[in-house]
CSV table of C-alpha atoms and ligand atoms in Angstrom, one decimal:
chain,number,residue,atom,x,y,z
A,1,UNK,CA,-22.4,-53.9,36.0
A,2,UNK,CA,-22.9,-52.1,39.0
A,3,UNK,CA,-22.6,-54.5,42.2
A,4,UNK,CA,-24.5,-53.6,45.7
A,5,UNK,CA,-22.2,-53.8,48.6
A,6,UNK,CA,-24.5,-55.0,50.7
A,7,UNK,CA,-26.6,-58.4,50.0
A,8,UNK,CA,-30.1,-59.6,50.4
A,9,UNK,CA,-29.1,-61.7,53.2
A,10,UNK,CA,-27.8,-58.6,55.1
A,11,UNK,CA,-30.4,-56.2,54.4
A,12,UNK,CA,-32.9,-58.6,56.0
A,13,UNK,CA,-30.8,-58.7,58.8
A,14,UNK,CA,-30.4,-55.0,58.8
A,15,UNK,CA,-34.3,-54.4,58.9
A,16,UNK,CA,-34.8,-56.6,61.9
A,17,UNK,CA,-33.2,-53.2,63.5
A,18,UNK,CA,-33.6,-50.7,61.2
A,19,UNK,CA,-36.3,-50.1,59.0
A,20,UNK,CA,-36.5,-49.2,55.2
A,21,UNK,CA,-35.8,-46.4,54.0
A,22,UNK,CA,-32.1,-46.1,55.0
A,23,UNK,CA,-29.2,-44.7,53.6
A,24,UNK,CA,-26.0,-47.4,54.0
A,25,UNK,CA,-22.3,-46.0,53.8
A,26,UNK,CA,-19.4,-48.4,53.1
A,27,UNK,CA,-16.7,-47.9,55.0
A,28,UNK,CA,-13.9,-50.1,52.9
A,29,UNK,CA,-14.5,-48.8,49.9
A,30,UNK,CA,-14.5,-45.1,51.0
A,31,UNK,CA,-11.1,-45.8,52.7
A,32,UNK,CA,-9.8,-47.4,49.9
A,33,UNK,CA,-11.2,-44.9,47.8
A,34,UNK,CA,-9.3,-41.9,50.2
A,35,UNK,CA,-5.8,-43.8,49.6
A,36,UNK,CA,-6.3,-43.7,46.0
A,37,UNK,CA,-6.2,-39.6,45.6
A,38,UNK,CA,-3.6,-39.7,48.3
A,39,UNK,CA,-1.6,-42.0,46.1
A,40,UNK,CA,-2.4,-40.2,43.2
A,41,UNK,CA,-1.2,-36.6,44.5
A,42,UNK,CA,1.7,-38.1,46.4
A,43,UNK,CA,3.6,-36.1,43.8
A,44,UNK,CA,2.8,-33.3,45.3
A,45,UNK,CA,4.4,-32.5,49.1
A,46,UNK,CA,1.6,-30.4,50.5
A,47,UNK,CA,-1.5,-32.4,48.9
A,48,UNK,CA,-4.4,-32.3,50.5
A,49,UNK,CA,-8.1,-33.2,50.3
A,50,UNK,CA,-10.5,-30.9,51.9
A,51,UNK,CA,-14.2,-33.1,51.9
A,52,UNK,CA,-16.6,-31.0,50.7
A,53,UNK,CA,-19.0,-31.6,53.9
A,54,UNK,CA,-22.6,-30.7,51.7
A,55,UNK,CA,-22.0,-34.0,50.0
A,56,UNK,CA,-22.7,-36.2,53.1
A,57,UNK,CA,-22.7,-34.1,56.5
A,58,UNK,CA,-21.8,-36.4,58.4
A,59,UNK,CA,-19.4,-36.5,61.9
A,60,UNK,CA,-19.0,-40.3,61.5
A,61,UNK,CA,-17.7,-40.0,57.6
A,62,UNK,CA,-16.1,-37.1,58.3
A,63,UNK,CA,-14.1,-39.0,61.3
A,64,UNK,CA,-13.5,-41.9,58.8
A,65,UNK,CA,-11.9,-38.9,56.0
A,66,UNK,CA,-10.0,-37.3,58.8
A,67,UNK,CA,-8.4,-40.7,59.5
A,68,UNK,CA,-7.9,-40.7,56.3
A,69,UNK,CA,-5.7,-37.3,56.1
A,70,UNK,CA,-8.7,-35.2,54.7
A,71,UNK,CA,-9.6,-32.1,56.5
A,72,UNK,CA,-13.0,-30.4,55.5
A,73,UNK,CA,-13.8,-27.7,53.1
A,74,UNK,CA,-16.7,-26.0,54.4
A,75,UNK,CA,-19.5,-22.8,53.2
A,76,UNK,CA,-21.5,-22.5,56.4
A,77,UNK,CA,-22.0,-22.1,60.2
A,78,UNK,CA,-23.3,-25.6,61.1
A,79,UNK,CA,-20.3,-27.1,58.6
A,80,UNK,CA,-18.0,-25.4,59.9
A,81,UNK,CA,-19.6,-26.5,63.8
A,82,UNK,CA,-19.3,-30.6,62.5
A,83,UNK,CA,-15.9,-30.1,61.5
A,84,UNK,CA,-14.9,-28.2,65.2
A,85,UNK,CA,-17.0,-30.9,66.5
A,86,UNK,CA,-14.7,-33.7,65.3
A,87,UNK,CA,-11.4,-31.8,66.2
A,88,UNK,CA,-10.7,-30.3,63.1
A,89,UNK,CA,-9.2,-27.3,63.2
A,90,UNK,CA,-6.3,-24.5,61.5
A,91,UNK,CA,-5.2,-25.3,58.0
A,92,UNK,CA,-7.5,-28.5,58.4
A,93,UNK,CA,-10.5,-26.3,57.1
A,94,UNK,CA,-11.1,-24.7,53.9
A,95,UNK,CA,-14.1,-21.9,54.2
A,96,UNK,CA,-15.4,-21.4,50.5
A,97,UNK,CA,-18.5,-19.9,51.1
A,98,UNK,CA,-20.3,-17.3,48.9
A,99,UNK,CA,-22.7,-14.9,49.5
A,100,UNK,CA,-21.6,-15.5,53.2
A,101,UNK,CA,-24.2,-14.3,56.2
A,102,UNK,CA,-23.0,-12.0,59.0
A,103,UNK,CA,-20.8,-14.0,61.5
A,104,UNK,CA,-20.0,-17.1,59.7
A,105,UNK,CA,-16.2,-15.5,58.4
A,106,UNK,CA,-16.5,-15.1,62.3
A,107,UNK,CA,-16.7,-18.3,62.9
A,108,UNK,CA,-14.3,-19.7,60.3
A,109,UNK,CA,-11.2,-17.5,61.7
A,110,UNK,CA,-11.8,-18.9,65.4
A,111,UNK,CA,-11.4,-22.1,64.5
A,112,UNK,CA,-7.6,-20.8,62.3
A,113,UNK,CA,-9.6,-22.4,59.1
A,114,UNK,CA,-8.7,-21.0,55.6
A,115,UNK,CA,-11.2,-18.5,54.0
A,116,UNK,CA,-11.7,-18.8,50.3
A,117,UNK,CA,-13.3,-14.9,49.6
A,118,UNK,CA,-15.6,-15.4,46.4
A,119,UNK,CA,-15.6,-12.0,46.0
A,120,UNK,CA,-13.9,-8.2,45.6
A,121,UNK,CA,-16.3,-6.9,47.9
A,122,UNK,CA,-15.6,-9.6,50.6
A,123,UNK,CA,-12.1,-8.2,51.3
A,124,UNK,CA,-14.3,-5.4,52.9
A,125,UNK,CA,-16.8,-7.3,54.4
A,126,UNK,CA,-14.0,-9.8,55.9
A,127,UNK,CA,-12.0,-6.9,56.7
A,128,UNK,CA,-15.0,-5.1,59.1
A,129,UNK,CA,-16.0,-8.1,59.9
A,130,UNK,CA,-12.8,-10.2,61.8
A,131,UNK,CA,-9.7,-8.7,60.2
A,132,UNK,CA,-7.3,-10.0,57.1
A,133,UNK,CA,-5.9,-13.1,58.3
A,134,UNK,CA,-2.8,-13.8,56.9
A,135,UNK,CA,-3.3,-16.8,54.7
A,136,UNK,CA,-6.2,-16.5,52.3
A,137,UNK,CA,-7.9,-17.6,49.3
A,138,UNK,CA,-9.6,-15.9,46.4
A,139,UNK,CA,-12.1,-17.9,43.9
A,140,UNK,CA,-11.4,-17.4,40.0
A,141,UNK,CA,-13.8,-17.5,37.2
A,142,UNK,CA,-12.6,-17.3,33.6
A,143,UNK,CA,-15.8,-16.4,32.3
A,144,UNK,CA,-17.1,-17.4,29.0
A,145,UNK,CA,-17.7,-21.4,27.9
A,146,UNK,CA,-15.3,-23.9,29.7
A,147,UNK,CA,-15.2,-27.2,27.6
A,148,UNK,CA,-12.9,-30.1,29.1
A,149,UNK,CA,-13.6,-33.0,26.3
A,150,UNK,CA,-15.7,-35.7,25.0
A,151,UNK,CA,-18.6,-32.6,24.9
A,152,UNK,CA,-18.5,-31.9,28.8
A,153,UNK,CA,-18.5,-28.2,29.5
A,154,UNK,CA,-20.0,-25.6,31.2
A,155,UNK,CA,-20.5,-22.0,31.2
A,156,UNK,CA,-18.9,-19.8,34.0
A,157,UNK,CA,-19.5,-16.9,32.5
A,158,UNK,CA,-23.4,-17.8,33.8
A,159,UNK,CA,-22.2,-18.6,37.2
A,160,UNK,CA,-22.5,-16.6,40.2
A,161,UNK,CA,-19.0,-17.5,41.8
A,162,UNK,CA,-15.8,-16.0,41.9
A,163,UNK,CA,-13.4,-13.0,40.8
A,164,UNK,CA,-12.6,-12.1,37.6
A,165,UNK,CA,-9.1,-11.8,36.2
A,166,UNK,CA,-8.8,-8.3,36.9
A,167,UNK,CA,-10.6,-8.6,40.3
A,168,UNK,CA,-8.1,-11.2,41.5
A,169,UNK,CA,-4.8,-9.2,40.6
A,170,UNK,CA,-6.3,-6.2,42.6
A,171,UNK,CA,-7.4,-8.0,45.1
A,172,UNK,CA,-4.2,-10.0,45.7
A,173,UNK,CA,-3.0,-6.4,45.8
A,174,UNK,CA,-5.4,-5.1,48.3
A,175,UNK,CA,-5.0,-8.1,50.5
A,176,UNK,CA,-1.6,-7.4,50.5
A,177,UNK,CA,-1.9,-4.0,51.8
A,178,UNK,CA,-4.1,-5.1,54.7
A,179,UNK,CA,-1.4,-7.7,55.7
A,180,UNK,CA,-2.5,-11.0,54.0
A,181,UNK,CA,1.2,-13.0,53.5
A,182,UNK,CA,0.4,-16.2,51.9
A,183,UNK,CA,-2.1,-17.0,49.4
A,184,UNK,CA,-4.1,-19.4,47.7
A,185,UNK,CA,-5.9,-19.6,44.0
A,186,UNK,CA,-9.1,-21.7,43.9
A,187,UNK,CA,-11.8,-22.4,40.7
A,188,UNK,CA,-14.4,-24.9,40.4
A,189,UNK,CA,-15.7,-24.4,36.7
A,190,UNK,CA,-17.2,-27.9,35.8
A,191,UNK,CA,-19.6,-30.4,38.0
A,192,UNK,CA,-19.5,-34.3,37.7
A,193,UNK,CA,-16.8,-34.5,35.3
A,194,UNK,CA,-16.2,-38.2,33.9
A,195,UNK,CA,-13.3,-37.8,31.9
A,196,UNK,CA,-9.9,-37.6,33.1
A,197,UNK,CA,-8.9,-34.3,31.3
A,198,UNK,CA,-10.8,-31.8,33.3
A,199,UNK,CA,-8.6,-31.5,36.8
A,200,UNK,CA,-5.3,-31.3,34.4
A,201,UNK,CA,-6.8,-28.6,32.3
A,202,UNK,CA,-8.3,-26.6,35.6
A,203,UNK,CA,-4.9,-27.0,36.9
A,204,UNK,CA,-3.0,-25.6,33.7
A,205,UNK,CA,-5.4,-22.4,33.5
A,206,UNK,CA,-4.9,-21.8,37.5
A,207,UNK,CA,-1.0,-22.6,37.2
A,208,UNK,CA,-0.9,-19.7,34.7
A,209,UNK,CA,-2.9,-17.7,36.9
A,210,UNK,CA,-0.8,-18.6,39.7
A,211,UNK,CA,2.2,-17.3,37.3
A,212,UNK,CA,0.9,-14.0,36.3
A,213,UNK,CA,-0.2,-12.5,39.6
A,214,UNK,CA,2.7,-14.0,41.0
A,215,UNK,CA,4.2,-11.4,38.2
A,216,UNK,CA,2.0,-8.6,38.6
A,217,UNK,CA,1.5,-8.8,42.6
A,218,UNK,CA,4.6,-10.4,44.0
A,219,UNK,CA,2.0,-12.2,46.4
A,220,UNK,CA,3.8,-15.5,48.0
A,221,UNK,CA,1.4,-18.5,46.3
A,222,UNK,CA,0.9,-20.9,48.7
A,223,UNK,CA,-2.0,-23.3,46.8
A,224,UNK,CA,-3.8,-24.0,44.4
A,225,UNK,CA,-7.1,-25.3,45.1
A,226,UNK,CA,-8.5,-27.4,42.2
A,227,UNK,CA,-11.9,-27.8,44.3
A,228,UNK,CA,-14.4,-30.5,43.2
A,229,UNK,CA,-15.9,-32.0,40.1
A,230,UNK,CA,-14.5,-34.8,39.7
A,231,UNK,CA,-17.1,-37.4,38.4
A,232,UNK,CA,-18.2,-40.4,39.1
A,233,UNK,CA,-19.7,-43.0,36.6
A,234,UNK,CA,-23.6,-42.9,37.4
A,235,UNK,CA,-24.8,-45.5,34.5
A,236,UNK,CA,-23.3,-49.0,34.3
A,237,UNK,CA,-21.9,-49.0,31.3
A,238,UNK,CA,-20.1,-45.7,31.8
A,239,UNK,CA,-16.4,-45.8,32.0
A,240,UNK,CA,-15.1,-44.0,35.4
A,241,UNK,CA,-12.2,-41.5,36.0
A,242,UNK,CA,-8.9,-43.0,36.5
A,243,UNK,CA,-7.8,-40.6,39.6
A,244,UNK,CA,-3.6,-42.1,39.3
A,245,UNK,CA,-4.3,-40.9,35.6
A,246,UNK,CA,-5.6,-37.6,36.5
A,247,UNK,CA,-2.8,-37.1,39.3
A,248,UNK,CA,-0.2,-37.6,36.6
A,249,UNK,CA,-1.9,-35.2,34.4
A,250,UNK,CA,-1.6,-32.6,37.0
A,251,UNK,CA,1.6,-33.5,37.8
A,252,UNK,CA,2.7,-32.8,34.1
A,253,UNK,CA,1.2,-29.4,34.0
A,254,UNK,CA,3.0,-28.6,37.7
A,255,UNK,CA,6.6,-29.9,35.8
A,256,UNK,CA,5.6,-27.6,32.9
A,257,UNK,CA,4.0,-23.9,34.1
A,258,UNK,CA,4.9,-24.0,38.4
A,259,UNK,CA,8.6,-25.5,38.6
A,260,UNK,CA,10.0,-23.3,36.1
A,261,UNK,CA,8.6,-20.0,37.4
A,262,UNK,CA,10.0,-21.0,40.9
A,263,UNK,CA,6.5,-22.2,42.3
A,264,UNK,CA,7.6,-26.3,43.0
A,265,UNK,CA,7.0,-25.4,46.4
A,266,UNK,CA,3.0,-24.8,45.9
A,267,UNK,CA,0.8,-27.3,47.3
A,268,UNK,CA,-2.2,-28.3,45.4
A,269,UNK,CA,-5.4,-28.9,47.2
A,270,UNK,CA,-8.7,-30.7,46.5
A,271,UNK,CA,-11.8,-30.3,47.6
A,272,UNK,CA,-14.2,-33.3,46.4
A,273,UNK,CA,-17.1,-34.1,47.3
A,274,UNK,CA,-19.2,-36.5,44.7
A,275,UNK,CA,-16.0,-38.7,44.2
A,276,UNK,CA,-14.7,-39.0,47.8
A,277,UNK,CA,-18.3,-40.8,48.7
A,278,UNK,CA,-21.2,-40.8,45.9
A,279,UNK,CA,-20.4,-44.3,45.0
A,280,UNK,CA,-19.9,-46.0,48.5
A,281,UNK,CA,-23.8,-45.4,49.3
A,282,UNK,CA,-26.7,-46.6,48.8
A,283,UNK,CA,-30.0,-45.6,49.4
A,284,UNK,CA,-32.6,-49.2,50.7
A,285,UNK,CA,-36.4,-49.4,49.8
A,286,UNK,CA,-38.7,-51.5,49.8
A,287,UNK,CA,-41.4,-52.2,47.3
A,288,UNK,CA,-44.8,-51.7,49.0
A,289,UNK,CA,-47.5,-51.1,45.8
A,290,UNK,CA,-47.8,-51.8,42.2
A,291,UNK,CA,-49.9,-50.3,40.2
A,292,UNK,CA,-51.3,-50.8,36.7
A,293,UNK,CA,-52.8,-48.2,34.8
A,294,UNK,CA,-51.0,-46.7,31.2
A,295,UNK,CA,-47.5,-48.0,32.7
A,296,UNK,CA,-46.5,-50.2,35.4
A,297,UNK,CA,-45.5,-48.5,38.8
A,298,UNK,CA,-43.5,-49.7,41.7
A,299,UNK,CA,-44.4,-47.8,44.7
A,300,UNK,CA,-41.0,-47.8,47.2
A,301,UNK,CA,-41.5,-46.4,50.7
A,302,UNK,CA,-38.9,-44.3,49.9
A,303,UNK,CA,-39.1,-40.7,48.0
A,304,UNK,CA,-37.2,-37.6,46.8
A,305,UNK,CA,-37.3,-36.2,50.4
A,306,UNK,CA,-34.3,-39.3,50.7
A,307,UNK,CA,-32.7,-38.8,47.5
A,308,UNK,CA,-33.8,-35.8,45.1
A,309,UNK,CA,-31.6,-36.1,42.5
A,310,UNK,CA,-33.9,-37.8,40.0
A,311,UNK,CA,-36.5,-35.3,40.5
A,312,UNK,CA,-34.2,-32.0,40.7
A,313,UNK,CA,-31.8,-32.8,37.7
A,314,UNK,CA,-33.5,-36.1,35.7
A,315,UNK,CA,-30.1,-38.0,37.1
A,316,UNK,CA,-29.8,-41.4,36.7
A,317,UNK,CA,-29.3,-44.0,39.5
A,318,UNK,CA,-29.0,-47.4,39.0
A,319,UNK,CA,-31.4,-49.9,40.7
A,320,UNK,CA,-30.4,-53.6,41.7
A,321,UNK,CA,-33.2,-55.4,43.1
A,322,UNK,CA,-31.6,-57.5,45.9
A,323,UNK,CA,-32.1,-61.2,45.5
A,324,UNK,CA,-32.9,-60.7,41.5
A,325,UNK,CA,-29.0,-59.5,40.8
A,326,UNK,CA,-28.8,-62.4,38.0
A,327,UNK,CA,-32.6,-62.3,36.5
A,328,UNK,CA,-33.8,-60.9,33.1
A,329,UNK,CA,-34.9,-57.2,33.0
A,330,UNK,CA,-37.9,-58.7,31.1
A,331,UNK,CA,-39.8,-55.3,32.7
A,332,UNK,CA,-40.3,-51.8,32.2
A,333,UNK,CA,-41.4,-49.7,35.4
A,334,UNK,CA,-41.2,-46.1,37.0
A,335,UNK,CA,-40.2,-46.7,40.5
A,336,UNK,CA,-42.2,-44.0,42.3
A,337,UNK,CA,-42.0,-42.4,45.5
A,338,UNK,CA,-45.4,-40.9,48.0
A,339,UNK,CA,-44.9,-37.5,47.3
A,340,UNK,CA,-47.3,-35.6,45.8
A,341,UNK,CA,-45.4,-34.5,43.2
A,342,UNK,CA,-45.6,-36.3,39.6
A,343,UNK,CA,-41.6,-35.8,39.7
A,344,UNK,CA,-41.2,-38.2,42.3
A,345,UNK,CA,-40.1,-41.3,40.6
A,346,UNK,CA,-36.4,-42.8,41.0
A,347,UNK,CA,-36.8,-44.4,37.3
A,348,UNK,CA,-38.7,-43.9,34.6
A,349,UNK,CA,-39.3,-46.5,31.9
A,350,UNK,CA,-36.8,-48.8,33.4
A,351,UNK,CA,-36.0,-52.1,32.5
A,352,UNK,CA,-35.8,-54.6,35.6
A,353,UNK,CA,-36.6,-58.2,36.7
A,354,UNK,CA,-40.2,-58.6,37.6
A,355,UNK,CA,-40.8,-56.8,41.0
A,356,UNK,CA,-42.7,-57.9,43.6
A,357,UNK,CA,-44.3,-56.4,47.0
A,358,UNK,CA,-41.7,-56.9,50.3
A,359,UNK,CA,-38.8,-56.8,47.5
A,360,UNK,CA,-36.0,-54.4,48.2
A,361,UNK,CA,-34.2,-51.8,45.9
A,362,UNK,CA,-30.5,-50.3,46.0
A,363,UNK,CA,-30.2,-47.3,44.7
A,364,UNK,CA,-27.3,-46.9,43.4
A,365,UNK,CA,-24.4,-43.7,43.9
A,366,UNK,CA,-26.2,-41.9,47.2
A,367,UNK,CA,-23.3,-41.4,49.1
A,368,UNK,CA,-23.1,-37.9,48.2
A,369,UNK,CA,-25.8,-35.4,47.2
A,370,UNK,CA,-27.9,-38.1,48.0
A,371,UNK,CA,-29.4,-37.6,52.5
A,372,UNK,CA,-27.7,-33.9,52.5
A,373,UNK,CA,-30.2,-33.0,50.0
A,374,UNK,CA,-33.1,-34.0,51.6
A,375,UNK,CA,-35.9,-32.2,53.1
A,376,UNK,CA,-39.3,-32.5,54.2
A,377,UNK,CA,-41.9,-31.8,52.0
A,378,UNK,CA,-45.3,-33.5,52.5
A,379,UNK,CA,-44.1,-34.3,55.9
A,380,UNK,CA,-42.1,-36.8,55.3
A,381,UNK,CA,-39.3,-37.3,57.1
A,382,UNK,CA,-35.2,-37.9,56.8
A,383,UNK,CA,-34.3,-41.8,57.2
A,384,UNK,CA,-31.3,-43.0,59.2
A,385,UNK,CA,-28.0,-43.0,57.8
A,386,UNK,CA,-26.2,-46.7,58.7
A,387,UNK,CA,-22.1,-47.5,57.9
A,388,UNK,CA,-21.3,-51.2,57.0
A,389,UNK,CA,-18.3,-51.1,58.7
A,390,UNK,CA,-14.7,-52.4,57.1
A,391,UNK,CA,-15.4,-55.6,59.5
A,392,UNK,CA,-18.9,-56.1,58.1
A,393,UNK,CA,-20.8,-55.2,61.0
A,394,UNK,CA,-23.4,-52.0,60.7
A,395,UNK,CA,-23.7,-49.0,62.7
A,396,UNK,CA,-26.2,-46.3,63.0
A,397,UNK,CA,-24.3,-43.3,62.5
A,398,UNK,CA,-27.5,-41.0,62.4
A,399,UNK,CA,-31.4,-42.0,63.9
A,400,UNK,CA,-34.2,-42.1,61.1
A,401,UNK,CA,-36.2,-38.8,61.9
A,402,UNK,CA,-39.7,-39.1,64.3
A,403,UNK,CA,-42.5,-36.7,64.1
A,404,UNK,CA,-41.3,-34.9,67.1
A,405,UNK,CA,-38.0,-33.7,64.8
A,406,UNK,CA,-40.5,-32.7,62.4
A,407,UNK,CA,-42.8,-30.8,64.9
A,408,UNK,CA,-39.6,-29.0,67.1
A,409,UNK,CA,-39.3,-25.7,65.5
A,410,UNK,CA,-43.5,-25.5,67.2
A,411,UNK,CA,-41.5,-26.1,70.7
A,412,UNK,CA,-42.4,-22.3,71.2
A,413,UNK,CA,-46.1,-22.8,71.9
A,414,UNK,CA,-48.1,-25.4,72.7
A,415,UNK,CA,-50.5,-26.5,69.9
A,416,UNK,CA,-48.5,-29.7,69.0
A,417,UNK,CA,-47.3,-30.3,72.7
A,418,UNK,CA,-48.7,-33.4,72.6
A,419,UNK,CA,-46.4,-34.8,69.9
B,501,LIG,C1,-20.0,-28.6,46.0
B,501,LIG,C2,-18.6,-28.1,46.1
B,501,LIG,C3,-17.6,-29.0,46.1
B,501,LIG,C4,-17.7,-30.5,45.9
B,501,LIG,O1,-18.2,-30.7,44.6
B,501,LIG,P1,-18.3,-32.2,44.1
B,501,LIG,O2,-19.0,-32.1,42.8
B,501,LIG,O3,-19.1,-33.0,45.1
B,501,LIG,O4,-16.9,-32.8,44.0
B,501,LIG,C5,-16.3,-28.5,46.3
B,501,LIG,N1,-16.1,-27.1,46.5
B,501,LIG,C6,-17.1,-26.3,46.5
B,501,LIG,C7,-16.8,-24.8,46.7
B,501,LIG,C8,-18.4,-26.7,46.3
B,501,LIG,O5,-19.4,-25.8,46.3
């Protein structure tokens, strides 16, 4: 069972001041969340998590994290501008970008982040553009199929990211010689993993790594950066990860491949994004049309410009209808959105209590991918992004955008002055 963590009560409450559609953060359960990797890693001297910002771009969560210990891992300008803009800075940021515009390496090294290079050809690049820094990064993909368990895999070999083996020993080699001192080993091979095996198994192919160019370059490992992909549970009777489990199990590895080739010292860094907040949000709509033709429709005044997920992968997100938490799911709908789009539906075929107009819908496990996806098709525009904070009370931690947002990049001319 999945349970809201915000009532009917309180959403009426909420909508005196803030109108449907709205994205709602919770702030206990993303701090308690935090303290759960920390504890997990605590193993580990040097742990750190590095939010991955595109999951909810946010200062406010990104204030809560950094109270939290997290620092940011970033892969563009205006990231890499939220995370200056709430104080972070040096080792605090993580830069893995890839295919990475003019300028924004720039950018990264001003503010003493790290820079993960994707690629060989980047040493270059990074080199002309703003010099070898002296602690640095390079992404790794094993190529071929990468299967963790119970079926979950994916294919790097297909993927546009990273070195390959050979790639990373020279360039460990060729960073060397430009005056790069300490180093890092980063690899993100599998999305949304819901198993507890996949972070120990990354972590035993990047110790080995670690271990052979160690070997072959003499390069002083600094990290290892086991990145994101850690899952979370979208469907209600799916069991979730169990991150102390998943610590351990990197922990075991470290014991078994670093500490005996002298590398106990190496910190290991994550970068999560979908586990850090996906859970502890939820996206608010109300019911506003039903329709009856060949199936049942609940039109919601929200739509996939606040949460595309359903339309750009077929994912899943559960729906409580507030109010109804304890009634039969005697009813079969696709909960729709207004776009004009036939993909536009949150559910399809969905069993749920009976819904009626003014009724309102959590959508379950926005918190990440969920607003930061949006955009703006049909004209619609972004909704405001509220946090029930750890006392209960809510605060607007982004306005719901007005046609005049929508309208500002026309600011040049004056055809749509009037708006
Ligand atoms: C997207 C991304 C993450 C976060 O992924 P999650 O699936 O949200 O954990 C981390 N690192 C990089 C480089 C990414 O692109």
């Amino acid at each position: 069972m999945k349970k809201p963590f915000v009532t009917l009560e309180e959403v009426r409450d909420i909508v005196k001041t803030y109108p449907t559609p709205f994205h709602i953060y919770d702030e206990k359960g993303i701090r308690e969340n935090a303290r759960k990797l920390k504890a997990a890693f605590a193993w580990n001297k040097g742990f750190k998590e590095y939010f991955a910002v595109k999951a909810t771009p946010n200062p406010f969560i990104l204030e809560i994290l950094k109270e939290e210990g997290c620092g940011t891992d970033c892969s563009s300008l205006t990231e890499l501008m939220m995370s200056e803009a709430i104080g972070l800075q040096g080792h605090d940021i993580m830069f893995s970008s890839n295919e990475t515009p003019a300028g924004e390496f720039t950018k990264a090294r001003e503010l003493g982040g790290i820079i993960n290079l994707d690629d060989f050809t980047h040493i270059d690049f990074l080199k002309e553009e703003c010099g070898i820094p002296e602690t640095i990064c390079c992404r790794y993909n094993p190529g071929g199929v990468y299967e963790v368990s119970n079926g979950i895999m994916d294919n790097p070999g297909d993927s546009k990211y990273g070195f390959t083996k050979e790639q990373i020993i020279e360039g460990y080699k060729k960073l060397m010689s430009l005056g790069a001192k300490n180093f890092g080993i980063h690899s993100f091979l599998v999305s949304n993993t819901v198993t507890n095996d996949y972070y120990p198994m990354l972590a035993r192919t990047l110790f080995e790594l670690a271990v052979e160019l160690k070997e072959k370059t003499g390069a002083n490992i600094t990290f290892i950066n086991l990145s994101g992909g850690v899952g979370i549970p979208y469907y209600p009777d799916q069991e979730g990860n169990d991150i102390m489990a998943i610590g351990e199990g990197v922990r075991k590895a470290f014991e078994e491949i670093m500490v005996p080739a002298g590398l106990g010292d190496v910190a290991i860094f994550t970068e999560l994004g979908r586990f850090m907040l996906a859970p502890y949000g939820h996206l608010v709509t109300k019911a506003i049309h039903e329709k009856h033709i060949y199936k049942e429709y609940i039109g919601v005044d929200a739509c996939a410009v606040n949460l595309m997920r359903p339309a750009m992968y077929g994912a899943y997100h559960h729906i409580t209808v507030l109010g109804k938490e304890d009634a039969p799911c005697d009813h079969v709908y696709d909960v729709v959105g207004s776009l004009c789009e036939n993909n536009d539906k949150f559910a399809i075929d969905r069993k749920l209590p009976e819904i009626e107009k003014g009724d309102y819908l959590v959508i379950h496990d926005t918190g990440a991918h969920g607003f930061a996806m949006g955009y703006n098709y049909n004209g619609k525009l972004k909704s405001a992004e509220l946090l029930k904070k750890t006392d209960g009370t809510i605060q607007m931690i982004r306005r719901a955008e007005t046609p005049s947002d929508y309208f500002a990049t026309f600011d040049f001319c004056d055809v749509l002055k009037k708006f």
